[in-house]
Tab-separated table of C-alpha atoms and ligand atoms in Angstrom:
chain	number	residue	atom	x	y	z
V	948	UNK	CA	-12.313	-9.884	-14.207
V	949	UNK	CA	-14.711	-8.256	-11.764
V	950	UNK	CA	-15.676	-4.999	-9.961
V	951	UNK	CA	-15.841	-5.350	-6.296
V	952	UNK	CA	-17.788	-3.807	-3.671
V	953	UNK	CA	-18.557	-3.050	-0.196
V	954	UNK	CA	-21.391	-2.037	1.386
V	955	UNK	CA	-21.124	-0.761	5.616
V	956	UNK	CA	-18.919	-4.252	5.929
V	957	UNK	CA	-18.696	-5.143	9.869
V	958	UNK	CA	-16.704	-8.071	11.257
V	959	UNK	CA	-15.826	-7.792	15.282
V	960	UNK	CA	-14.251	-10.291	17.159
V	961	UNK	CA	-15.326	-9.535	20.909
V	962	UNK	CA	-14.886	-5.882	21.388
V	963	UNK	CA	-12.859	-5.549	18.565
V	964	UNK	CA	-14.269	-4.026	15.390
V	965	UNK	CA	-11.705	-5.342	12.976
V	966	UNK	CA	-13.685	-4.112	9.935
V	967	UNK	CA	-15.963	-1.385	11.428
V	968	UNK	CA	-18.293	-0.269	8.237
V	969	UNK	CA	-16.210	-0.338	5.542
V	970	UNK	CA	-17.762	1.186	1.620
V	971	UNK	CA	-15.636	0.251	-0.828
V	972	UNK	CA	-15.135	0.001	-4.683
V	973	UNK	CA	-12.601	-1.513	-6.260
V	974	UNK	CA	-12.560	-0.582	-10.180
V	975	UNK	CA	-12.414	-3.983	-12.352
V	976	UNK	CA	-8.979	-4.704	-13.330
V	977	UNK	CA	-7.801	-2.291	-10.985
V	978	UNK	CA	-4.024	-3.424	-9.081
V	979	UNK	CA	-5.249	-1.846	-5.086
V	980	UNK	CA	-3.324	-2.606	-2.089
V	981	UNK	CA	-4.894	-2.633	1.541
V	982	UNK	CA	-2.207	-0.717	3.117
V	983	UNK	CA	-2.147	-0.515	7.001
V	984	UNK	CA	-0.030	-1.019	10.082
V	985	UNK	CA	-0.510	-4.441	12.133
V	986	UNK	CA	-3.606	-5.150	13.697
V	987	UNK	CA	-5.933	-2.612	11.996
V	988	UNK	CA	-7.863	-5.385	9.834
V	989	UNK	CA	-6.474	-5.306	6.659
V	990	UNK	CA	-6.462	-9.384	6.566
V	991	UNK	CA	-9.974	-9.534	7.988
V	992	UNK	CA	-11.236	-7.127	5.530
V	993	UNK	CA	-9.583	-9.173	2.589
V	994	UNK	CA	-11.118	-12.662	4.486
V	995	UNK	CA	-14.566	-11.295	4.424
V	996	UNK	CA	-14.745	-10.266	0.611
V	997	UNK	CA	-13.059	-13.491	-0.120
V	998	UNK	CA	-15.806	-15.173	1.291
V	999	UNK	CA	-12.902	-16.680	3.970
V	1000	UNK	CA	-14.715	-15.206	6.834
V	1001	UNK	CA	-18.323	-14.261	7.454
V	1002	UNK	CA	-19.080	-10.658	8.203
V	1003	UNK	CA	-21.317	-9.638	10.633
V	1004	UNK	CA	-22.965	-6.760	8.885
V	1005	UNK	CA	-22.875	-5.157	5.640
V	1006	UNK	CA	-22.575	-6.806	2.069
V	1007	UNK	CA	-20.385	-7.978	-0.491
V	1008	UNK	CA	-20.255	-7.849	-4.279
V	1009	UNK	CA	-18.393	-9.264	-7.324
V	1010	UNK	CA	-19.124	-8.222	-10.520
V	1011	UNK	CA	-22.317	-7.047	-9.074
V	1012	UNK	CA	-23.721	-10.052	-8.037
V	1013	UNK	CA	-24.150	-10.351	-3.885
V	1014	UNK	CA	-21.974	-12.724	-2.751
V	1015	UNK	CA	-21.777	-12.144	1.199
V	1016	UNK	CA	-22.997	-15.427	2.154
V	1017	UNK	CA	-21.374	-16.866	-1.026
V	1018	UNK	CA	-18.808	-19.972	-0.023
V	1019	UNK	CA	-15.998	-19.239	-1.043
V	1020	UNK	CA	-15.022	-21.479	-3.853
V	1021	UNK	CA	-18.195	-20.419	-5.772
V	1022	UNK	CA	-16.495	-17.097	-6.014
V	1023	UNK	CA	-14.166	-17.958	-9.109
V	1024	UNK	CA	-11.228	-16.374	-6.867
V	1025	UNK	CA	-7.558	-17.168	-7.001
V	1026	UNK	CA	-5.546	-17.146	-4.098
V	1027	UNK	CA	-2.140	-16.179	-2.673
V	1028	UNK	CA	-0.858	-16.178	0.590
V	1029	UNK	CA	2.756	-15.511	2.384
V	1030	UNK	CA	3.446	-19.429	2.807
V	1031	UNK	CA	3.274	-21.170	-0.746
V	1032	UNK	CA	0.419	-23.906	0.368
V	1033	UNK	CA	1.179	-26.948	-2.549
V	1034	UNK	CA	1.741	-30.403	-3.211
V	1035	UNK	CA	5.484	-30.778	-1.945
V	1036	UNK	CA	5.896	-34.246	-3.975
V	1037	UNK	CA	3.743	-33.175	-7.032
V	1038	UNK	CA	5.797	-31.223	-10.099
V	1039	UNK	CA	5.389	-27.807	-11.024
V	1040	UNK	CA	3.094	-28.838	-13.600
V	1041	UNK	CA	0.767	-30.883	-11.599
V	1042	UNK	CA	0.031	-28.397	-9.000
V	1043	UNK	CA	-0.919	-25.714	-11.511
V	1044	UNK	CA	-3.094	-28.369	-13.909
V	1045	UNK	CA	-4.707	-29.245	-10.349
V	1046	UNK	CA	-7.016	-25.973	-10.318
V	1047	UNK	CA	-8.061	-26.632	-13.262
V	1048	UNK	CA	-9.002	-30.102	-13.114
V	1049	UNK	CA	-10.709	-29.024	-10.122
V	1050	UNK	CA	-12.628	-26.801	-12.044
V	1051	UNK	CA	-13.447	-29.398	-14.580
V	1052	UNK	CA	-11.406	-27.901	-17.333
V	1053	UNK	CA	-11.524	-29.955	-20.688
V	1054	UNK	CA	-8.679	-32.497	-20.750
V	1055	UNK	CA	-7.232	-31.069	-24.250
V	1056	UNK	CA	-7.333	-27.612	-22.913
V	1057	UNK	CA	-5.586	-28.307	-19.614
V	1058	UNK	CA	-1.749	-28.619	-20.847
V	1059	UNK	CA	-1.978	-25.552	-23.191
V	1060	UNK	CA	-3.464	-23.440	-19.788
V	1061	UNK	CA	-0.719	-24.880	-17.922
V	1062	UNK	CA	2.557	-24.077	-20.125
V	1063	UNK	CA	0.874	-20.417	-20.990
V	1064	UNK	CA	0.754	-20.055	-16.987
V	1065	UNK	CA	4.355	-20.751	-16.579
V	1066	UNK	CA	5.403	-18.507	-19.040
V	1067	UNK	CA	3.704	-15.912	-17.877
V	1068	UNK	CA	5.356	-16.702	-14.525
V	1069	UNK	CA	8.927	-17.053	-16.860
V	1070	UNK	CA	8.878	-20.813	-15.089
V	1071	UNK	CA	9.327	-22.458	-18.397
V	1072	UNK	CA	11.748	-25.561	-18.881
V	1073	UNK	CA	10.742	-26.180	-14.621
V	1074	UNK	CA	7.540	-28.000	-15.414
V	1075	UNK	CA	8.512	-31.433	-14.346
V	1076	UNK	CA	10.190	-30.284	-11.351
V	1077	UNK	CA	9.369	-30.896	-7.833
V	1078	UNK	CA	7.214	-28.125	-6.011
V	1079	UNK	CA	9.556	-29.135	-2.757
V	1080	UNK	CA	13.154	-28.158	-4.840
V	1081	UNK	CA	11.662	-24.742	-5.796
V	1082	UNK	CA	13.371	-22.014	-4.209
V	1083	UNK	CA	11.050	-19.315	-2.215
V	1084	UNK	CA	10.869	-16.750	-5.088
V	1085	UNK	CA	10.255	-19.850	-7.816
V	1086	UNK	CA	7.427	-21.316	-5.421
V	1087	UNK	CA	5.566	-17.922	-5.270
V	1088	UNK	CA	5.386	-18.092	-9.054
V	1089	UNK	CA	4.164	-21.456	-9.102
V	1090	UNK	CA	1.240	-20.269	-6.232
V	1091	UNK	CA	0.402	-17.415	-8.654
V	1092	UNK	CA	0.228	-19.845	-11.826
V	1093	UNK	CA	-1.850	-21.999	-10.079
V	1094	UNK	CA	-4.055	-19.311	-8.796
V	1095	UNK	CA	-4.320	-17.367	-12.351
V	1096	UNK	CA	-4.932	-20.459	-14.279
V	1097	UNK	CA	-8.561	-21.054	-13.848
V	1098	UNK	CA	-8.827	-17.482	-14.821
V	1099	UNK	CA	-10.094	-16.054	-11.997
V	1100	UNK	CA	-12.510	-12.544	-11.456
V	1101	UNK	CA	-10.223	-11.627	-8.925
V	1102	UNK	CA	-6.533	-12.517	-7.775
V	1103	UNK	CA	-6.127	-12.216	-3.973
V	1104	UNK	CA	-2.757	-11.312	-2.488
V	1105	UNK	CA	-1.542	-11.433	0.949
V	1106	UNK	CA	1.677	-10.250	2.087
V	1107	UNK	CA	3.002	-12.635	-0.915
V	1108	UNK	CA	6.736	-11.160	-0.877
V	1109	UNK	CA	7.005	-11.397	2.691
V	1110	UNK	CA	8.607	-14.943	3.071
V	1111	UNK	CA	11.109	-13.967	0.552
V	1112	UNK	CA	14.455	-12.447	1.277
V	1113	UNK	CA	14.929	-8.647	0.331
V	1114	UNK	CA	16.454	-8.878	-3.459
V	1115	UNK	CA	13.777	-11.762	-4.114
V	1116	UNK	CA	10.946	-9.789	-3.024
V	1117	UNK	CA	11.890	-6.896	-4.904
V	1118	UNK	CA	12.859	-9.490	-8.431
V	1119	UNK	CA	9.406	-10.730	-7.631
V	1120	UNK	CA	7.262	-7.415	-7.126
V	1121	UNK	CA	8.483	-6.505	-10.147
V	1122	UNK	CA	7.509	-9.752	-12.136
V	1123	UNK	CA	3.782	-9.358	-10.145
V	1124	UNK	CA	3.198	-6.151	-11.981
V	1125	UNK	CA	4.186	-7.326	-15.245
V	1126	UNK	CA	1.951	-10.588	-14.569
V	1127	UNK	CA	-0.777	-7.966	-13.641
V	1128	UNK	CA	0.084	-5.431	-17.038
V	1129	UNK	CA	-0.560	-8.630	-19.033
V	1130	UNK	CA	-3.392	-10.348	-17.663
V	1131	UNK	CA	-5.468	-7.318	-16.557
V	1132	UNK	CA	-7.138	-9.531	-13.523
V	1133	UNK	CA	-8.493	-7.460	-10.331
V	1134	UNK	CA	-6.045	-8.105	-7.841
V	1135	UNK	CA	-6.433	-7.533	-4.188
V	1136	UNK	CA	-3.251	-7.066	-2.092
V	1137	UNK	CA	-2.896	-6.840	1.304
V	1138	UNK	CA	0.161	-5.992	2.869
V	1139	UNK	CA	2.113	-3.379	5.950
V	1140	UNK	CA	4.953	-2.868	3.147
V	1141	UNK	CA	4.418	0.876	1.777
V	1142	UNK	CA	7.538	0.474	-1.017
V	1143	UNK	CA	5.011	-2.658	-2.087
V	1144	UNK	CA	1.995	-0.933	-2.177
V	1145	UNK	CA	3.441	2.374	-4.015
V	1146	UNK	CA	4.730	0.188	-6.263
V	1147	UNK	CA	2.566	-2.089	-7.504
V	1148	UNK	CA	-0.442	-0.505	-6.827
V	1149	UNK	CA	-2.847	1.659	-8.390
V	1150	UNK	CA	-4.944	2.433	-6.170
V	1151	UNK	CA	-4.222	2.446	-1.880
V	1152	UNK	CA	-6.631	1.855	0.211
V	1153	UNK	CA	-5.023	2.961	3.823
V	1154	UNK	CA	-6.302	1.857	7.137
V	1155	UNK	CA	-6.475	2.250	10.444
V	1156	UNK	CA	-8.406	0.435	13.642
V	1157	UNK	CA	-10.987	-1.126	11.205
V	1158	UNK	CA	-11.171	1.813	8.760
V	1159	UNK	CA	-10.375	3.043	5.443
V	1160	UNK	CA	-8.169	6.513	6.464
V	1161	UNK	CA	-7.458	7.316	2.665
V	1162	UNK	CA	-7.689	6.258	-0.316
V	1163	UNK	CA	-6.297	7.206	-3.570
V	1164	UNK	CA	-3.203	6.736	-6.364
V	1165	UNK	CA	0.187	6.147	-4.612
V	1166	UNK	CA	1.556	9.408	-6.077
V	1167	UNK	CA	-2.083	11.044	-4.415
V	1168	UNK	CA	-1.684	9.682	-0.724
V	1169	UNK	CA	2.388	10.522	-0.822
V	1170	UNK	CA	1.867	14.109	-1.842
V	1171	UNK	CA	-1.631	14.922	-0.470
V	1172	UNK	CA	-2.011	12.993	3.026
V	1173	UNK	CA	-5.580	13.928	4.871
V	1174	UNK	CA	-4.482	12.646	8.158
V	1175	UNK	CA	-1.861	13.047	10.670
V	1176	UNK	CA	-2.069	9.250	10.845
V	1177	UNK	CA	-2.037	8.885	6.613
V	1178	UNK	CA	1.135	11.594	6.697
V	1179	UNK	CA	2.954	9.652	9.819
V	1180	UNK	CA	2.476	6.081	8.074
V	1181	UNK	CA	3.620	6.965	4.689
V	1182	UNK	CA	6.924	8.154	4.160
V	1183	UNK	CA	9.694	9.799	7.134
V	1184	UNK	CA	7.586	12.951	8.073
V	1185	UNK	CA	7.885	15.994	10.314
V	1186	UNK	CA	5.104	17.987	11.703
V	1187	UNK	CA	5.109	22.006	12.669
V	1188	UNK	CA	2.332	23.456	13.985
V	1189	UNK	CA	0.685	26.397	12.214
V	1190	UNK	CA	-1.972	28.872	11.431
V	1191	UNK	CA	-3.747	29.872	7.975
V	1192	UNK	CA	-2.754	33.169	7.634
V	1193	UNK	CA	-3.933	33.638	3.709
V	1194	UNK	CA	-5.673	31.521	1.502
V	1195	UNK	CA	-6.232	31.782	-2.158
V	1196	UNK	CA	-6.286	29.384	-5.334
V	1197	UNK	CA	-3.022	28.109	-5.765
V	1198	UNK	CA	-1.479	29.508	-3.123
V	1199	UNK	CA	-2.399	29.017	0.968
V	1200	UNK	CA	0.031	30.864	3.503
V	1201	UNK	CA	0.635	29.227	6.946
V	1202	UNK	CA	2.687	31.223	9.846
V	1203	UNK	CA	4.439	28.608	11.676
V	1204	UNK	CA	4.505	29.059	15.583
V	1205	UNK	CA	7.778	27.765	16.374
V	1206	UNK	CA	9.869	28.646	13.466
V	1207	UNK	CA	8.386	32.648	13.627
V	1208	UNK	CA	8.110	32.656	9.619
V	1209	UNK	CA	5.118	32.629	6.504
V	1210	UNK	CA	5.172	29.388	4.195
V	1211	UNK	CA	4.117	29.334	1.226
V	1212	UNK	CA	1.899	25.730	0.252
V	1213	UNK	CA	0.682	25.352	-3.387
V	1214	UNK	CA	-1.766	22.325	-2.666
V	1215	UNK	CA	-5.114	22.811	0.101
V	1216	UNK	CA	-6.827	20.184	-1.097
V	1217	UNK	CA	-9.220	19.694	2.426
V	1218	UNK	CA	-9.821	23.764	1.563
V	1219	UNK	CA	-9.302	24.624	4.711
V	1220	UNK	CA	-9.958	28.543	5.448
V	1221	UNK	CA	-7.885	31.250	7.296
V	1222	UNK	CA	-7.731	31.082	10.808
V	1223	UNK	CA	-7.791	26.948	10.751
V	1224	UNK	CA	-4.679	25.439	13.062
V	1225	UNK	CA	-2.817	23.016	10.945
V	1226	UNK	CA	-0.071	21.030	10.751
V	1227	UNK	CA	2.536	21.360	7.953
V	1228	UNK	CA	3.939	18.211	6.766
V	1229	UNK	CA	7.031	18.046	5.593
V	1230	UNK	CA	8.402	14.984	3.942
V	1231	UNK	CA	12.341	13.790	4.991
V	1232	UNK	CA	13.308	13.992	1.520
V	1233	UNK	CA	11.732	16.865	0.311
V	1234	UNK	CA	13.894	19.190	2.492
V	1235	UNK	CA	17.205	20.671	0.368
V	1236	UNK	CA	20.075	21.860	3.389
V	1237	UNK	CA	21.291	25.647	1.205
V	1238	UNK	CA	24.320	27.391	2.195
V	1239	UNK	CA	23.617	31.162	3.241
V	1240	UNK	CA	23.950	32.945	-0.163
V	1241	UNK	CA	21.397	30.620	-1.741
V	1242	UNK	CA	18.777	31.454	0.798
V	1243	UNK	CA	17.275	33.784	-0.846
V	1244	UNK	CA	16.353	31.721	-4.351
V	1245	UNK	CA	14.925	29.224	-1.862
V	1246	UNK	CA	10.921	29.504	-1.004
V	1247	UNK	CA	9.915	28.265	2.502
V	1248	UNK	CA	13.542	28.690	4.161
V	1249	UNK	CA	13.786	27.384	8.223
V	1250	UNK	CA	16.628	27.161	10.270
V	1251	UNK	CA	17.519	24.100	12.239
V	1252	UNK	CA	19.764	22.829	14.767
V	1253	UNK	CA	20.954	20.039	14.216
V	1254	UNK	CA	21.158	17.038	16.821
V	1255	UNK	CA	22.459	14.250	14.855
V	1256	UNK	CA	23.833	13.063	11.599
V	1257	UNK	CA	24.895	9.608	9.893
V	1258	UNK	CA	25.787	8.832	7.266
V	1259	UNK	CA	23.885	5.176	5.815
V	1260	UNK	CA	25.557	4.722	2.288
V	1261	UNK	CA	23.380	6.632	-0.379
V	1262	UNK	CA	21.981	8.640	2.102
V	1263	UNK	CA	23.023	11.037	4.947
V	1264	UNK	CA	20.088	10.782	7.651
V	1265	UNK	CA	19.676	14.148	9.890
V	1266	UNK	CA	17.995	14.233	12.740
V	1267	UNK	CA	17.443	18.536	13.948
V	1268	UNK	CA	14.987	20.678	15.695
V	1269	UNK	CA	13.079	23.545	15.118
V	1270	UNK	CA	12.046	25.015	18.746
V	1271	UNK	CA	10.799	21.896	20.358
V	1272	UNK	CA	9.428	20.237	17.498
V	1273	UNK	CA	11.928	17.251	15.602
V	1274	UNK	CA	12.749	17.957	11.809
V	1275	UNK	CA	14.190	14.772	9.740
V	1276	UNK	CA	15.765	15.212	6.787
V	1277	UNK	CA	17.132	12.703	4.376
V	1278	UNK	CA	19.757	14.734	2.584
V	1279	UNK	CA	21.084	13.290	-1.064
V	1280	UNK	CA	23.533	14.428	-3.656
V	1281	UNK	CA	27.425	15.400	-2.747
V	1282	UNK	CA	26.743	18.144	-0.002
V	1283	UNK	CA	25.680	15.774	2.127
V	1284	UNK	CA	28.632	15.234	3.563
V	1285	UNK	CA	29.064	18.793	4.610
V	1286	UNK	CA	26.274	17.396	7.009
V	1287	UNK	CA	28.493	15.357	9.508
V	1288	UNK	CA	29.864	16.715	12.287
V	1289	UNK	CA	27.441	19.503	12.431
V	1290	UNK	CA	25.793	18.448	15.939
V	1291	UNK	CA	25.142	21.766	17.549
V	1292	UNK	CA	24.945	23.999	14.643
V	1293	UNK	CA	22.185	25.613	12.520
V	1294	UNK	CA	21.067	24.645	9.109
V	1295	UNK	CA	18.866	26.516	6.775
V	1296	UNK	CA	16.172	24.031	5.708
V	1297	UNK	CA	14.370	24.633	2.050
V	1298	UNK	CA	10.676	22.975	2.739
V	1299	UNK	CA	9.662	21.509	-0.430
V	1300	UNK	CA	6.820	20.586	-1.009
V	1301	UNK	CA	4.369	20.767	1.967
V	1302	UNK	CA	1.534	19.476	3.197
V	1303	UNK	CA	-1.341	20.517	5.629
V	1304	UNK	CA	-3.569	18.708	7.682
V	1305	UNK	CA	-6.087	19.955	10.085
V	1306	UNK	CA	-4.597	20.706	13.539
V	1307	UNK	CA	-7.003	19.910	16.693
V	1308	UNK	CA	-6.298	21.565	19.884
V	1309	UNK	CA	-3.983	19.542	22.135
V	1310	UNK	CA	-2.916	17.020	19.344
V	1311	UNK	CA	0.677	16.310	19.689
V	1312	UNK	CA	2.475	15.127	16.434
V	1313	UNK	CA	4.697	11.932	16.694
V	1314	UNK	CA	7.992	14.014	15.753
V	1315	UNK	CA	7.752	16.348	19.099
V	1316	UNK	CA	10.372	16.307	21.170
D	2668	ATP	P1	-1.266	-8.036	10.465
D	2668	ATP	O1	-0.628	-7.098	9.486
D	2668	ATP	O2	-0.529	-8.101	11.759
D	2668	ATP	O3	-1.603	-9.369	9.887
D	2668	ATP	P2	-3.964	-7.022	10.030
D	2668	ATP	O4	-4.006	-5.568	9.720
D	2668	ATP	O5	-4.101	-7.956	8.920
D	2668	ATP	O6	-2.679	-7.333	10.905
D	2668	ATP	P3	-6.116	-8.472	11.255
D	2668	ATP	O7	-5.362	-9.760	11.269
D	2668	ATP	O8	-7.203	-8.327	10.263
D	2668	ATP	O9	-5.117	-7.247	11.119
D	2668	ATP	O10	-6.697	-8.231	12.709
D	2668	ATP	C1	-7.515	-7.090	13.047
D	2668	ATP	C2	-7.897	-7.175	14.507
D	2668	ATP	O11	-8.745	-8.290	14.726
D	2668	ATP	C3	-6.721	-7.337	15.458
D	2668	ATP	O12	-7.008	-6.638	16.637
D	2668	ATP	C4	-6.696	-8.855	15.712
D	2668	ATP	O13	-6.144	-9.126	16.983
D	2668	ATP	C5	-8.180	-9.193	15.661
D	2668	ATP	N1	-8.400	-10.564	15.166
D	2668	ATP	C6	-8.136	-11.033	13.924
D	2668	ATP	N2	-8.473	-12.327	13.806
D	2668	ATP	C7	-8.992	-12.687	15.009
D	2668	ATP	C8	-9.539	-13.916	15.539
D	2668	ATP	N3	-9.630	-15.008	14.777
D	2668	ATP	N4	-9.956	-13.911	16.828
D	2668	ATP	C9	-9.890	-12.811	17.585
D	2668	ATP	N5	-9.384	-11.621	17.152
D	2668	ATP	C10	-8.939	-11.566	15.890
């Protein structure tokens, strides 16, 4: 297990800056996920601390030791990637014992290594098995065996669950973060998946064109976003445009321009002062639809019109408006039937919980209308 760290890491290709001066740390035996839409260097970035690519500026470290210019299987890494890259004749337990005879592991010790890997990966009984007449979800355990086994300082993931259909990812995400509970190894994920990062990570690093946006816990960058771009990417948001009106410990006011009224926010985290134009974020299912008489137990209380409703199983998906600006709301529970067939008509919205993000003149949110 390792710490890892970053110091003003570059990597362009052309005039692309795919990892434009990235600082990172990455606590040791920390579970983070590079989190990020396509195209804004999340693979490069993991490339270049794996020692797969060679930056262009800035340094790397493991465990404190420089390693920029470090090949990388000097790096005591383990490795895996979205396509399962084995020996399709060679068993289950020949691929895994293959790291570590690659490593030079003691004969004797080699078998024990091996079956303690495959239990951890609940592969047990499949050891003389062909890699080839795995199924997708079995081969990814057999990848992160073979990649745990030499004990590693840090496990690298990239998009692993994305080969796998949708029940197999989710069977195996949650067998990665017990693998990761018990072992305790740094692990590195990279993936465009949010449900996969909040889950299994500890720690998010989010980016965008080359740069880390935000980083935090999941629970942090889902309640507190900094960015329009960190509020847009995680979550279904909607955006109304606002002015600090009041702002005091524990409590920040905003008048809203479209909707006419005062909201009430609890969290200010960027302390941003009276007078500042913001945005107030409002998550899709965070809004609660009242009927008229409950209004008044409700804080933050806007009314929309509604322009669409439908209905997707669990879930009743709304899309309305408040003046020109789109308001999404994900409504639960057994009202939320009352919901279809409103087109045309107003709903009072309850605003949860809210957040705000610094407004600059001329921005346009990506909910307007
Ligand atoms: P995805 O989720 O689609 O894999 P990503 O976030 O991992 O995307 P990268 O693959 O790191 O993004 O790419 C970052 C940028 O660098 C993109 O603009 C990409 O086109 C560019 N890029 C990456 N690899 C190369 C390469 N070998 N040659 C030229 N440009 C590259």
């Amino acid at each position: 297990m390792a710490n890892i760290r970053t110091e003003r890491l570059i990597k362009r290709f052309g005039d692309v800056a795919a990892v434009d001066h990235v600082d990172l740390e990455i606590r040791e035996g920390s579970f983070t996920a590079i989190l990020g839409p396509s195209g804004c260097g999340k693979t490069t970035l993991l490339r270049c601390i794996a020692g797969l690519a060679e930056p262009d500026g800035g340094k790397v470290l493991i465990g404190g030791q420089d390693v920029t210019y470090l090949p990388p299987h000097k790096r005591n890494l383990g490795f895996v990637f979205q396509r399962p890259a084995m020996f399709p004749h060679m068993s289950v337990y020949d691929n895994v014992a293959w790291a570590l005879q690659l490593r030079n592991w003691p004969k004797d010790k080699v078998r024990a290594r091996v079956l303690e890997m495959l239990r951890l990966v609940r592969l047990e009984g499949l050891e003389g098995r062909a890699f080839r007449q795995l199924s997708g979800g079995q081969a990814q355990r057999v990848v992160i065996a073979r990649a745990l086994a030499p004990q590693p300082d840090v496990l690298f993931l990239d998009e692993p669950l994305s080969q796998l259909d949708a029940k197999l990812g989710d069977e195996l995400k949650l067998e990665i973060a017990e693998i990761h509970r018990q072992t305790g190894c740094t692990t590195l994920m990279v993936t465009h998946d949010q449900a996969e990062a909040l889950t299994l990570a500890d720690n998010v690093l989010l980016m965008n064109l080359g740069k880390i946006v935000q980083e935090g816990s999941p629970l942090d960058l889902y309640r507190q976003p900094r960015t329009l771009f960190s509020a847009d990417f995680i979550g279904t948001n909607s955006f109304l445009a606002g002015t600090i009106t009041e702002s005091s410990s524990g409590c920040t006011k905003v008048r809203l321009d479209e909707a006419g009224i005062v909201v009430h926010s609890e969290q200010n985290p960027a302390g941003l002062s009276v007078g500042t134009p913001v945005w107030v974020g409002i998550r899709a299912d965070d809004i609660d639809v009242l009927d008229e008489e409950q209004r008044a137990r409700y804080p933050n209380v806007v009314t929309a019109i509604v322009d669409q409703a439908l209905l997707t199983g669990g879930t009743v998906i709304v899309q309305a408006h408040v003046g020109q600006t789109e308001l999404r709301i994900h409504a639960g529970g057994s009202r939320r039937f009352q919901l279809l067939g409103k087109e045309g008509e107003p709903i009072l919205c309850s605003l949860g919980s809210i957040s705000l993000i610094a407004r600059t003149p001329g921005e346009v949110p990506p909910n307007r209308g």
